[in-house]
CSV table of C-alpha atoms in Angstrom, one decimal:
chain,number,residue,atom,x,y,z
A,236,MET,CA,6.8,107.6,-126.0
A,237,GLY,CA,7.1,111.3,-126.7
A,238,ASN,CA,5.0,112.2,-123.7
A,239,PHE,CA,7.3,109.9,-121.6
A,240,PHE,CA,10.5,111.7,-122.6
A,241,LEU,CA,8.7,115.0,-122.2
A,242,GLY,CA,7.8,114.0,-118.6
A,243,VAL,CA,11.3,112.9,-117.9
A,244,LEU,CA,12.7,116.2,-119.2
A,245,VAL,CA,10.2,118.2,-117.1
A,246,THR,CA,11.1,116.2,-114.1
A,247,LEU,CA,14.8,116.8,-114.6
A,248,VAL,CA,14.3,120.5,-115.1
A,249,ALA,CA,12.2,120.6,-111.9
A,250,LEU,CA,14.9,118.7,-110.0
A,251,VAL,CA,17.6,121.1,-111.3
A,252,SER,CA,15.5,124.1,-110.3
A,253,ILE,CA,15.0,122.7,-106.8
A,254,GLY,CA,18.7,121.9,-106.6
A,255,LEU,CA,19.7,125.5,-107.6
A,256,THR,CA,17.2,126.9,-105.2
A,257,VAL,CA,18.6,124.8,-102.3
A,258,PHE,CA,22.1,125.8,-103.4
A,259,LYS,CA,21.2,129.5,-103.3
A,260,VAL,CA,19.4,129.2,-99.9
A,261,PHE,CA,22.2,127.3,-98.1
A,262,ARG,CA,25.3,128.8,-99.7
A,263,ARG,CA,26.6,131.4,-97.4
A,264,GLY,CA,28.5,133.7,-99.7
A,265,ALA,CA,31.1,136.0,-98.4
A,266,LEU,CA,31.0,137.7,-94.9
A,267,THR,CA,31.5,141.4,-95.7
A,268,PHE,CA,32.8,144.2,-93.6
A,269,GLU,CA,32.3,147.9,-94.6
A,270,VAL,CA,35.2,149.8,-93.1
A,271,GLU,CA,35.8,153.3,-94.4
A,272,GLY,CA,39.4,154.0,-95.0
A,273,PHE,CA,40.5,150.4,-94.2
A,274,TYR,CA,43.0,150.1,-97.0
A,275,SER,CA,44.7,153.4,-96.1
A,276,HIS,CA,46.3,151.6,-93.2
A,277,VAL,CA,47.2,148.4,-95.1
A,278,MET,CA,50.7,147.8,-96.5
A,279,ASP,CA,52.0,145.5,-99.2
A,280,GLY,CA,54.5,143.1,-97.7
A,281,ASP,CA,57.9,143.0,-99.3
A,282,SER,CA,59.1,139.5,-100.0
A,283,GLY,CA,62.7,140.6,-99.7
A,284,PRO,CA,65.7,140.2,-102.1
A,285,LEU,CA,65.9,136.4,-102.1
A,286,PHE,CA,62.3,135.9,-103.1
A,287,ARG,CA,62.5,138.7,-105.6
A,288,ASP,CA,65.5,137.0,-107.2
A,289,ILE,CA,63.5,133.7,-107.6
A,290,GLN,CA,60.5,135.6,-108.9
A,291,ARG,CA,62.5,137.8,-111.2
A,292,ASP,CA,60.7,136.8,-114.4
A,293,ALA,CA,57.3,137.1,-112.8
A,294,GLN,CA,58.0,140.5,-111.2
A,295,THR,CA,55.3,143.0,-112.3
A,296,ALA,CA,54.8,145.2,-109.2
A,297,GLU,CA,57.0,148.2,-108.3
A,298,LEU,CA,59.6,147.3,-105.7
A,299,CYS,CA,59.0,148.5,-102.2
A,300,ARG,CA,60.9,151.5,-100.8
A,301,VAL,CA,62.6,150.5,-97.6
A,302,ASP,CA,62.2,154.1,-96.3
A,303,ASP,CA,58.4,154.0,-96.6
A,304,PRO,CA,56.9,152.2,-93.6
A,305,LEU,CA,53.4,152.5,-95.2
A,306,ALA,CA,54.6,150.7,-98.3
A,307,CYS,CA,57.1,148.0,-97.4
A,308,SER,CA,58.2,147.5,-93.8
A,309,VAL,CA,57.9,148.2,-90.1
A,310,ARG,CA,61.5,149.5,-90.2
A,311,ASP,CA,60.9,152.6,-88.1
A,312,ALA,CA,59.2,150.6,-85.4
A,313,VAL,CA,62.0,148.0,-85.0
A,314,LEU,CA,65.2,150.0,-85.4
A,315,CYS,CA,64.8,151.8,-82.1
A,316,HIS,CA,67.7,149.8,-80.7
A,317,SER,CA,70.1,152.3,-82.3
A,318,GLN,CA,68.7,155.0,-80.0
A,319,GLU,CA,67.3,153.2,-76.9
A,320,GLY,CA,69.0,149.9,-76.7
A,321,PRO,CA,67.7,146.4,-77.5
A,322,GLU,CA,65.7,146.1,-74.3
A,323,GLU,CA,63.3,148.7,-75.6
A,324,CYS,CA,62.4,147.2,-79.0
A,325,ASN,CA,62.2,143.5,-78.8
A,326,VAL,CA,59.8,141.7,-81.2
A,327,LEU,CA,57.0,139.2,-80.7
A,328,LEU,CA,55.8,137.1,-83.7
A,329,LEU,CA,52.6,135.1,-83.3
A,330,SER,CA,51.7,132.4,-85.7
A,331,GLY,CA,48.3,131.1,-86.8
A,332,GLY,CA,46.6,128.0,-85.5
A,333,GLY,CA,42.9,128.5,-84.9
A,334,GLN,CA,41.9,126.9,-81.6
A,335,TRP,CA,45.6,126.2,-80.9
A,336,GLY,CA,45.8,129.9,-80.0
A,337,ALA,CA,44.5,128.7,-76.6
A,338,PHE,CA,48.1,127.7,-76.0
A,339,GLY,CA,49.3,131.2,-76.4
A,340,ALA,CA,46.5,132.6,-74.2
A,341,GLY,CA,47.5,130.2,-71.4
A,342,LEU,CA,51.2,131.0,-71.9
A,343,PHE,CA,50.8,134.8,-71.6
A,344,ASP,CA,48.4,134.6,-68.8
A,345,THR,CA,50.8,132.6,-66.8
A,346,LEU,CA,53.8,134.7,-67.8
A,347,SER,CA,52.0,137.8,-66.7
A,348,ARG,CA,51.1,136.4,-63.4
A,349,LYS,CA,54.6,135.3,-62.5
A,350,SER,CA,56.5,138.3,-64.0
A,351,GLY,CA,58.5,140.7,-61.9
A,352,ALA,CA,56.6,143.7,-63.2
A,353,PRO,CA,52.9,143.8,-62.5
A,354,GLU,CA,51.1,141.8,-65.2
A,355,LEU,CA,53.9,142.3,-67.8
A,356,ALA,CA,54.5,139.0,-69.4
A,357,LEU,CA,57.5,139.9,-71.6
A,358,PRO,CA,59.6,143.1,-71.2
A,359,GLY,CA,60.6,145.6,-73.8
A,360,ILE,CA,58.3,144.5,-76.6
A,361,GLY,CA,58.2,147.2,-79.3
A,362,VAL,CA,56.6,145.3,-82.2
A,363,ILE,CA,54.1,142.5,-82.5
A,364,THR,CA,53.0,140.8,-85.6
A,365,GLY,CA,50.2,138.2,-85.8
A,366,ILE,CA,48.7,135.9,-88.4
A,367,SER,CA,45.2,134.3,-88.1
A,368,THR,CA,44.6,133.4,-84.4
A,369,GLY,CA,47.8,135.3,-83.7
A,370,SER,CA,46.2,138.5,-85.0
A,371,LEU,CA,43.6,138.3,-82.2
A,372,GLN,CA,46.4,137.7,-79.7
A,373,THR,CA,48.3,140.7,-81.2
A,374,MET,CA,45.5,143.1,-80.4
A,375,MET,CA,45.3,142.0,-76.8
A,376,LEU,CA,49.1,141.8,-76.2
A,377,MET,CA,49.6,145.3,-77.7
A,378,VAL,CA,48.0,146.4,-74.4
A,379,ALA,CA,49.1,143.5,-72.1
A,380,LEU,CA,52.8,144.1,-73.0
A,381,ASP,CA,52.7,147.9,-73.0
A,382,GLU,CA,54.6,149.2,-70.0
A,383,LYS,CA,52.7,152.5,-70.3
A,384,GLN,CA,49.4,150.9,-69.6
A,385,THR,CA,48.1,150.5,-66.1
A,386,PRO,CA,48.5,147.1,-64.5
A,387,GLU,CA,44.7,146.9,-64.3
A,388,MET,CA,44.3,147.6,-68.1
A,389,ARG,CA,47.1,145.0,-68.9
A,390,ARG,CA,45.2,142.4,-66.8
A,391,PHE,CA,42.0,143.3,-68.5
A,392,ALA,CA,43.6,142.7,-71.9
A,393,ILE,CA,44.8,139.3,-70.8
A,394,ASP,CA,41.4,138.4,-69.4
A,395,ARG,CA,39.7,139.3,-72.6
A,396,MET,CA,42.2,137.1,-74.5
A,397,LEU,CA,41.5,134.2,-72.2
A,398,TRP,CA,37.8,134.7,-72.6
A,399,GLY,CA,38.2,134.6,-76.4
A,400,TYR,CA,39.9,131.2,-76.2
A,401,SER,CA,37.5,129.7,-73.7
A,402,PRO,CA,34.2,129.0,-75.6
A,403,GLU,CA,31.6,126.9,-74.0
A,404,LYS,CA,30.7,125.2,-77.3
A,405,GLU,CA,32.1,125.2,-80.8
A,406,SER,CA,29.1,127.1,-82.1
A,407,ASP,CA,30.2,130.1,-80.0
A,408,VAL,CA,33.0,130.5,-82.5
A,409,VAL,CA,31.9,129.0,-85.9
A,410,ASP,CA,29.0,127.4,-87.6
A,411,HIS,CA,30.8,124.2,-88.4
A,412,ASN,CA,29.1,122.0,-91.0
A,413,GLY,CA,32.1,119.9,-92.0
A,414,LEU,CA,34.1,119.4,-95.2
A,415,LEU,CA,31.5,117.1,-96.8
A,416,THR,CA,29.2,120.1,-97.2
A,417,VAL,CA,31.7,122.5,-98.8
A,418,PRO,CA,30.2,122.1,-102.3
A,419,LEU,CA,26.8,123.2,-100.9
A,420,TYR,CA,27.9,125.9,-98.3
A,421,GLY,CA,31.1,127.0,-100.0
A,422,SER,CA,33.1,126.4,-96.8
A,423,ALA,CA,33.4,124.0,-93.9
A,424,ALA,CA,32.4,126.7,-91.4
A,425,GLY,CA,30.5,130.0,-91.3
A,426,THR,CA,32.2,132.7,-89.4
A,427,ALA,CA,29.4,135.0,-88.3
A,428,PRO,CA,29.7,133.8,-84.7
A,429,LEU,CA,33.5,134.5,-84.9
A,430,ARG,CA,32.8,138.1,-85.9
A,431,LYS,CA,30.4,138.5,-82.9
A,432,ARG,CA,32.9,136.9,-80.6
A,433,ILE,CA,35.9,139.1,-81.6
A,434,ILE,CA,33.8,142.2,-81.2
A,435,GLU,CA,32.7,141.0,-77.7
A,436,ALA,CA,36.3,140.2,-76.8
A,437,LEU,CA,37.4,143.7,-77.8
A,438,ALA,CA,34.4,145.7,-76.4
A,439,PRO,CA,32.4,143.6,-73.9
A,440,GLY,CA,29.0,145.1,-73.5
A,441,GLY,CA,30.0,148.2,-75.4
A,442,ASP,CA,33.0,148.9,-73.1
A,443,TYR,CA,35.6,150.4,-75.5
A,444,ARG,CA,38.4,150.8,-73.0
A,445,LEU,CA,40.5,148.1,-74.6
A,446,VAL,CA,40.0,149.5,-78.1
A,447,ASP,CA,41.1,152.9,-76.9
A,448,ALA,CA,44.2,151.3,-75.3
A,449,ILE,CA,45.1,149.5,-78.5
A,450,GLY,CA,45.0,152.9,-80.3
A,451,ALA,CA,47.2,154.5,-77.6
A,452,SER,CA,49.6,151.6,-77.3
A,453,SER,CA,53.3,152.3,-77.4
A,454,VAL,CA,53.7,148.8,-79.0
A,455,ALA,CA,53.3,148.6,-82.8
A,456,GLY,CA,50.9,145.8,-83.9
A,457,TYR,CA,50.3,144.4,-87.4
A,458,ALA,CA,47.9,141.7,-88.7
A,459,GLY,CA,48.8,139.9,-92.0
A,460,PHE,CA,46.6,138.5,-94.7
A,461,VAL,CA,46.6,137.7,-98.4
A,462,GLU,CA,44.6,139.8,-101.0
A,463,ALA,CA,42.9,137.3,-103.3
A,464,GLU,CA,42.6,139.7,-106.3
A,465,ARG,CA,46.4,140.2,-106.7
A,466,GLY,CA,47.6,137.2,-104.6
A,467,ILE,CA,50.0,139.4,-102.6
A,468,PHE,CA,50.7,139.4,-98.9
A,469,ARG,CA,49.6,142.5,-97.0
A,470,TYR,CA,49.4,143.7,-93.4
A,471,ALA,CA,47.3,146.2,-91.5
A,472,ASP,CA,48.5,148.7,-88.9
A,473,LEU,CA,46.2,148.1,-86.0
A,474,ARG,CA,46.9,151.3,-84.1
A,475,GLU,CA,46.0,153.3,-87.2
A,476,LEU,CA,42.8,151.4,-87.8
A,477,VAL,CA,41.7,152.6,-84.3
A,478,ASN,CA,43.0,156.1,-84.4
A,479,LYS,CA,41.6,157.1,-87.8
A,480,ALA,CA,38.2,155.5,-87.3
A,481,ALA,CA,35.1,157.8,-87.2
A,482,SER,CA,33.9,156.3,-83.9
A,483,LYS,CA,34.8,153.7,-81.3
A,484,ALA,CA,32.3,151.3,-82.8
A,485,ALA,CA,33.9,151.8,-86.2
A,486,ALA,CA,37.3,151.2,-84.7
A,487,THR,CA,36.1,147.9,-83.2
A,488,GLU,CA,34.7,146.8,-86.6
A,489,ALA,CA,38.0,147.7,-88.3
A,490,LEU,CA,40.0,145.6,-85.8
A,491,ALA,CA,37.6,142.7,-86.2
A,492,ALA,CA,37.9,143.0,-90.0
A,493,ALA,CA,41.7,142.8,-90.0
A,494,THR,CA,41.6,139.9,-87.6
A,495,MET,CA,39.1,138.0,-89.6
A,496,ALA,CA,40.9,138.7,-92.9
A,497,SER,CA,43.9,137.1,-91.3
A,498,SER,CA,41.9,134.1,-90.2
A,499,ALA,CA,39.9,133.3,-93.4
A,500,MET,CA,41.5,130.0,-94.4
A,501,PRO,CA,40.2,129.1,-97.8
A,502,ILE,CA,37.8,126.1,-98.0
A,503,PHE,CA,37.7,125.8,-94.2
A,504,HIS,CA,36.3,129.2,-93.4
A,505,GLN,CA,33.7,131.4,-95.0
A,506,GLN,CA,35.1,133.9,-97.6
A,507,LEU,CA,35.9,137.3,-96.1
A,508,ARG,CA,35.6,140.6,-97.9
A,509,VAL,CA,36.4,144.1,-96.6
A,510,ALA,CA,35.0,147.1,-98.4
A,511,GLY,CA,37.1,150.3,-97.8
A,512,SER,CA,36.9,153.7,-99.3
A,513,GLY,CA,35.0,153.7,-102.6
A,514,GLY,CA,33.0,150.7,-101.6
A,515,LYS,CA,35.0,148.1,-103.5
A,516,ALA,CA,35.0,144.9,-101.5
A,517,LEU,CA,38.2,142.8,-101.8
A,518,SER,CA,38.5,139.2,-100.7
A,519,LEU,CA,41.1,138.7,-98.1
A,520,TYR,CA,42.5,135.3,-97.0
A,521,ASP,CA,44.4,133.8,-94.2
A,522,GLY,CA,48.0,135.1,-94.4
A,523,GLY,CA,49.2,132.0,-92.5
A,524,VAL,CA,49.1,130.1,-95.7
A,525,ARG,CA,51.5,132.5,-97.3
A,526,ARG,CA,53.7,133.9,-94.5
A,527,SER,CA,53.0,132.8,-91.0
A,528,VAL,CA,55.5,135.1,-89.5
A,529,PHE,CA,56.2,138.1,-91.7
A,530,PHE,CA,59.0,139.9,-90.1
A,531,ASP,CA,61.8,138.5,-92.3
A,532,ARG,CA,62.0,141.7,-94.4
A,533,ALA,CA,62.3,143.9,-91.4
A,534,MET,CA,64.8,141.5,-90.0
A,535,ALA,CA,67.0,142.1,-93.0
A,536,LEU,CA,66.8,145.8,-92.4
A,537,VAL,CA,67.7,145.3,-88.7
A,538,ASP,CA,70.7,143.2,-89.9
A,539,LYS,CA,71.9,146.1,-92.1
A,540,GLU,CA,71.5,148.6,-89.4
A,541,VAL,CA,73.3,146.5,-86.8
A,542,ARG,CA,76.2,145.9,-89.1
A,543,GLU,CA,76.6,149.6,-89.9
A,544,ALA,CA,76.5,150.5,-86.2
A,545,MET,CA,79.1,147.9,-85.4
A,546,ALA,CA,81.3,149.1,-88.3
A,547,SER,CA,81.2,152.6,-87.0
A,548,HIS,CA,82.9,151.3,-83.9
A,549,GLY,CA,85.4,149.2,-85.7
A,550,MET,CA,83.6,146.0,-85.3
A,551,THR,CA,83.9,144.2,-88.6
A,552,LYS,CA,84.9,140.7,-89.4
A,553,THR,CA,88.6,141.1,-89.8
A,554,ALA,CA,91.7,139.4,-88.6
A,555,ALA,CA,91.7,141.7,-85.5
A,556,VAL,CA,88.1,140.8,-84.6
A,557,THR,CA,87.3,137.1,-83.9
A,558,GLN,CA,84.1,135.5,-85.1
A,559,GLU,CA,83.1,135.0,-81.5
A,560,ALA,CA,83.5,138.7,-80.7
A,561,PHE,CA,81.7,139.8,-83.8
A,562,SER,CA,78.8,137.4,-83.1
A,563,GLU,CA,78.5,138.5,-79.4
A,564,GLU,CA,78.5,142.2,-80.3
A,565,TYR,CA,75.8,141.5,-83.0
A,566,ARG,CA,73.7,139.6,-80.4
A,567,ARG,CA,74.0,142.5,-78.0
A,568,LYS,CA,73.0,145.2,-80.4
A,569,ALA,CA,70.1,143.4,-82.2
A,570,PRO,CA,66.7,143.2,-80.7
A,571,LYS,CA,65.5,139.9,-79.3
A,572,VAL,CA,62.8,138.1,-81.4
A,573,PHE,CA,60.3,136.0,-79.6
A,574,VAL,CA,58.3,133.5,-81.7
A,575,VAL,CA,55.1,131.7,-80.6
A,576,ARG,CA,54.0,128.8,-82.7
A,577,ASN,CA,50.4,128.4,-81.8
A,578,GLY,CA,50.4,124.7,-82.8
A,579,PRO,CA,52.6,121.7,-83.1
A,580,THR,CA,55.6,121.4,-85.5
A,581,VAL,CA,55.1,117.8,-86.5
A,582,ARG,CA,52.1,115.9,-87.7
A,583,LYS,CA,50.7,113.4,-85.3
A,584,PHE,CA,51.5,109.8,-86.2
A,585,ASP,CA,48.6,108.1,-87.9
A,586,GLN,CA,49.2,104.6,-89.2
A,587,THR,CA,45.8,104.3,-90.7
A,588,LEU,CA,46.8,106.6,-93.5
A,589,ASN,CA,48.9,103.7,-94.9
A,590,HIS,CA,45.8,101.6,-95.6
A,591,LYS,CA,42.9,104.1,-95.5
A,592,SER,CA,42.3,106.8,-98.1
A,593,GLY,CA,39.6,109.2,-99.2
A,594,PRO,CA,39.1,112.8,-100.3
A,595,LEU,CA,38.6,114.0,-96.7
A,596,GLU,CA,41.6,112.1,-95.3
A,597,ASN,CA,43.8,113.2,-98.1
A,598,GLY,CA,42.7,116.8,-97.9
A,599,GLN,CA,43.3,117.0,-94.2
A,600,ARG,CA,46.7,115.4,-94.6
A,601,GLY,CA,47.6,117.9,-97.3
A,602,TYR,CA,46.4,120.7,-95.1
A,603,ASP,CA,48.4,119.5,-92.1
A,604,LEU,CA,51.6,119.1,-94.2
A,605,LEU,CA,51.2,122.5,-95.8
A,606,VAL,CA,50.6,124.3,-92.5
A,607,ASN,CA,53.4,122.6,-90.7
A,608,GLU,CA,56.0,123.2,-93.4
A,609,SER,CA,54.8,126.8,-93.9
A,610,GLU,CA,55.1,127.6,-90.2
A,611,ILE,CA,58.5,125.9,-89.7
A,612,GLY,CA,59.9,127.4,-92.9
A,613,ALA,CA,58.8,130.9,-92.0
A,614,ILE,CA,60.4,130.7,-88.6
A,615,ALA,CA,63.6,129.2,-89.9
A,616,SER,CA,63.9,131.9,-92.6
A,617,LEU,CA,64.1,134.5,-89.8
A,618,ARG,CA,67.6,133.2,-89.1
A,619,LEU,CA,68.7,133.8,-92.7
A,620,SER,CA,68.1,137.5,-92.3
A,621,ASN,CA,69.5,137.7,-88.8
A,622,PRO,CA,72.4,135.3,-88.4
A,623,TYR,CA,73.5,136.1,-84.9
A,624,GLY,CA,70.7,137.9,-83.0
A,625,GLU,CA,68.6,136.1,-80.4
A,626,ILE,CA,65.6,134.3,-81.8
A,627,LEU,CA,63.6,132.5,-79.1
A,628,VAL,CA,60.9,130.0,-79.9
A,629,THR,CA,58.1,128.2,-78.1
A,630,THR,CA,55.5,125.8,-79.6
A,631,ALA,CA,52.5,123.8,-78.6
A,632,ASP,CA,54.3,120.5,-79.1
A,633,GLN,CA,53.8,118.0,-76.1
A,634,TYR,CA,50.1,118.9,-75.9
A,635,ASP,CA,49.3,115.2,-75.7
A,636,THR,CA,52.1,114.1,-73.4
A,637,PHE,CA,52.7,116.8,-70.8
A,638,PRO,CA,51.4,116.1,-67.2
A,639,SER,CA,47.9,117.5,-66.9
A,640,GLU,CA,44.4,116.5,-65.9
A,641,VAL,CA,42.8,119.4,-67.6
A,642,GLY,CA,40.5,119.0,-70.6
A,643,GLU,CA,41.2,116.4,-73.3
A,644,ASN,CA,44.4,115.8,-75.2
A,645,PHE,CA,42.8,114.9,-78.5
A,646,LYS,CA,40.5,116.3,-81.1
A,647,LYS,CA,38.8,114.9,-84.2
A,648,ASP,CA,37.2,117.2,-86.7
A,649,GLU,CA,36.3,119.9,-84.3
A,650,MET,CA,37.6,123.4,-85.3
A,651,PHE,CA,37.0,124.7,-81.8
A,652,LYS,CA,36.7,122.0,-79.1
A,653,PRO,CA,36.3,123.5,-75.6
A,654,ALA,CA,37.9,120.6,-73.8
A,655,PHE,CA,40.9,120.5,-76.1
A,656,MET,CA,41.3,124.3,-75.8
A,657,ALA,CA,41.3,123.9,-72.0
A,658,ARG,CA,44.1,121.4,-72.4
A,659,LEU,CA,46.1,123.9,-74.6
A,660,ARG,CA,45.6,126.7,-72.1
A,661,ASP,CA,47.1,124.4,-69.5
A,662,LEU,CA,50.0,123.5,-71.8
A,663,GLY,CA,50.8,127.2,-71.9
A,664,ARG,CA,50.8,127.4,-68.1
A,665,TYR,CA,53.0,124.3,-68.0
A,666,LYS,CA,55.6,125.7,-70.4
A,667,ALA,CA,55.6,129.1,-68.7
A,668,GLU,CA,56.3,127.4,-65.3
A,669,ARG,CA,58.7,124.6,-66.3
A,670,ALA,CA,62.4,124.7,-65.5
A,671,GLY,CA,64.2,126.7,-68.2
A,672,GLY,CA,61.1,128.6,-69.2
A,673,ALA,CA,58.8,128.5,-72.2
A,674,PHE,CA,61.2,129.8,-74.9
A,675,TRP,CA,64.4,128.3,-76.3
A,676,PRO,CA,67.0,129.8,-78.7
A,677,LEU,CA,67.4,129.0,-82.3
A,678,SER,CA,71.0,128.1,-83.3
A,679,THR,CA,73.0,130.8,-85.0
A,680,LEU,CA,74.5,130.4,-88.5
């Protein structure tokens, strides 16, 4: 009997050893970038006074100084309207969405082709912010929307963005193994192919013209993400990552690191770490979970500046100045804000969820609800900080109903489905060409 139990014990130990070996072999671990000086060009995002009021008892960090653009805000980049007029400093905010970014790629490709200026999709953009898939778009659009670039270079940037959102197969972008294998692999998808694809999009065949153009752009660009260690939202200055890099190859790696940090959705994507000066590697997560458009603090500063400029000309809300006149003057002085939601704003109807349940279905449902609410809430909060300025929005809603024979209007578990992405690119074309245009205004307060 003793030998029997001993044999069982030995067998169990052997099975556990084999299991641990398999676990170590298959588990991916973190994808790590080593970028010298990376965190010198990364800023802590300021949540603003409303969030700080709510988090008063939890506040441990030093408050940001609004006059320090490398600590708190992009204030200097967005307040150019006081010197040059609002046409010179409009703002473009690009949300996350993974493969849904194909919508934005198709949109800007079509807008550039039908624009009055050669290959310039939106006029007067001074600042672009991007989260997750929007961070990749940000890099390309910093060049494509820069009036100081040549038409050829602007077209090149659009073409590289289109290429990035036109994979031939899902494995061109991620190693997708599915949610069931998360306990084994640590994530639903490995992102080594994404790293390779981003670098190829930026520097095809070692051609660094686009990287150079990003560094020289007159458009400020920022990619947002969350630092896991402190749980705070941060964003990287993309021009500085290029201009302070030791080489063009290093600059390309730095841009890819910022974009992948902004795209590393926990559980779904492989963990991402970036080691900067000193060699300490910090885990960075998809900022879309926290703040899908992170311009609200800068919007509050714009609001303050606009009101002060109006007051200096006697435009304050008094009996002598009507609400309509005040609102119109505010709208005229404030920069326009364009928002691209790379995805839908409502969850697709699925009756099966009423009678079918399981960990995967519940997890996906929770993810969809979280993302939709986060995206919509972040866009809506812009209006709180800017009550009367123009905020123009476009989304990937109608992807399954608009008239098109391109691709497929559905997806299942695919993270990057080529036929679905083709459909989304065509949706971008459709919205850019439809009567009334792609963007519509948010109501004022």
